[in-house]
């Protein structure tokens, strides 16, 4: 295994995201998304989007991958790859940016990709500047 920022690991994350994306349940939008997280402890956690006839009940791929990470006993995201449909790299939605912030850091790598093959690598701070996170609650609890 390479470091979380290594090119080989980015490829591995996209491979895992592509595999789980095939299992996405997206009968309404046809927009399948797969996400793969490299946990700070080295674990690989994947998730796909799961739509619902009652649309707001659907869940995001990143959300599912984070749940898998927590279920596996890891709590820190070193890097995440998100692979969506179309020709434009897919970045996490606003709610998922906040979810990633809970378990990541401003410098957490977010690799966005799409079925068309284009990729873009960003960090969380670029997608969610001046984010609210658990560290702020900890500071508020101090005397
Ligand atoms: Zn989302």
XYZ file of C-alpha atoms and ligand atoms in Angstrom:
144
model
C 0.000 0.000 0.000
C 1.237 3.481 -0.796
C 0.633 6.697 1.078
C -2.741 8.372 0.887
C -1.394 10.915 -1.571
C 0.459 8.456 -3.799
C -0.533 8.149 -7.435
C -0.889 4.393 -7.088
C -3.298 4.787 -4.208
C -5.360 7.301 -6.154
C -5.633 4.722 -8.919
C -6.619 2.072 -6.368
C -9.268 4.363 -4.916
C -10.731 5.056 -8.345
C -10.715 1.330 -9.152
C -12.641 0.623 -5.949
C -15.033 3.511 -6.641
C -15.641 2.218 -10.172
C -16.389 -1.288 -8.913
C -18.895 -0.165 -6.283
C -20.419 2.361 -8.711
C -21.590 -0.586 -10.808
C -23.790 -1.619 -7.882
C -25.353 1.831 -7.393
C -29.153 1.898 -7.253
C -30.090 4.867 -9.429
C -33.228 3.918 -11.379
C -34.586 7.473 -11.352
C -31.602 9.660 -12.254
C -29.490 6.985 -13.946
C -26.634 8.905 -12.319
C -24.550 6.231 -10.663
C -21.890 7.283 -8.172
C -19.240 5.270 -6.363
C -17.017 6.475 -3.551
C -13.927 4.952 -1.988
C -12.277 6.153 1.200
C -8.741 5.446 2.326
C -8.939 5.559 6.078
C -6.067 7.029 8.045
C -5.490 3.514 9.407
C -5.138 2.141 5.890
C -8.577 0.620 5.436
C -10.534 0.856 2.202
C -14.228 1.669 2.501
C -16.664 1.972 -0.369
C -20.205 3.118 -0.950
C -22.618 3.854 -3.771
C -25.669 6.043 -4.144
C -29.016 4.471 -3.307
C -32.049 6.298 -4.667
C -35.594 5.977 -3.402
C -39.028 6.527 -4.936
C -39.478 9.083 -2.148
C -36.568 11.124 -3.509
C -35.299 12.801 -0.306
C -34.830 9.352 1.238
C -32.019 8.557 -1.176
C -28.446 8.458 0.036
C -25.133 9.569 -1.463
C -22.168 7.343 -2.259
C -19.891 9.334 0.047
C -22.424 9.001 2.849
C -22.475 5.226 2.395
C -18.672 5.009 2.289
C -18.408 7.015 5.496
C -20.935 4.718 7.173
C -18.896 1.701 6.042
C -15.740 3.310 7.420
C -17.360 3.905 10.810
C -18.808 0.396 10.832
C -15.294 -0.948 10.192
C -13.946 0.946 13.184
C -12.063 3.758 11.449
C -12.838 7.393 12.128
C -10.416 9.415 9.981
C -10.456 9.959 6.219
C -7.041 10.240 4.603
C -8.394 10.499 1.057
C -11.603 9.889 -0.849
C -12.314 9.263 -4.514
C -15.739 9.963 -5.991
C -16.638 8.632 -9.411
C -19.842 9.706 -11.120
C -21.525 9.487 -14.473
C -20.932 11.766 -17.434
C -17.861 13.598 -18.696
C -17.217 16.012 -15.830
C -15.441 14.983 -12.606
C -18.068 14.717 -9.868
C -17.381 16.460 -6.582
C -19.264 15.709 -3.357
C -22.544 17.574 -2.777
C -22.673 20.222 -0.068
C -23.982 17.876 2.606
C -21.267 15.311 1.842
C -18.562 17.973 1.991
C -19.724 18.598 5.547
C -19.816 14.841 6.246
C -16.234 14.509 4.988
C -15.222 17.448 7.191
C -16.415 15.585 10.272
C -13.882 12.810 9.686
C -11.282 14.639 7.610
C -9.235 17.800 7.726
C -8.966 20.908 5.565
C -6.159 19.167 3.694
C -7.989 15.881 3.122
C -7.583 14.854 -0.504
C -10.751 14.603 -2.578
C -10.285 12.986 -5.962
C -13.170 13.613 -8.343
C -13.700 11.483 -11.420
C -16.315 10.512 -13.956
C -17.172 7.640 -16.220
C -15.752 9.624 -19.138
C -12.313 9.341 -17.561
C -11.550 12.927 -16.522
C -10.164 13.401 -13.033
C -9.523 16.299 -10.739
C -7.767 16.282 -7.382
C -8.729 18.814 -4.743
C -8.547 19.262 -0.995
C -11.531 19.682 1.274
C -10.624 23.276 2.126
C -11.054 24.199 -1.532
C -14.551 22.705 -1.635
C -15.699 23.789 1.817
C -13.765 26.891 2.893
C -14.142 28.211 6.428
C -15.873 24.962 7.355
C -17.600 24.273 10.614
C -16.149 21.187 12.231
C -15.902 19.242 15.464
C -12.820 21.218 16.525
C -14.980 24.332 16.904
C -17.327 22.557 19.279
C -14.352 21.385 21.332
C -13.096 24.960 21.625
C -16.528 26.203 22.666
C -16.548 23.689 25.520
C -13.357 25.161 26.986
C -13.774 27.613 29.876
Zn -23.764 13.879 -1.151
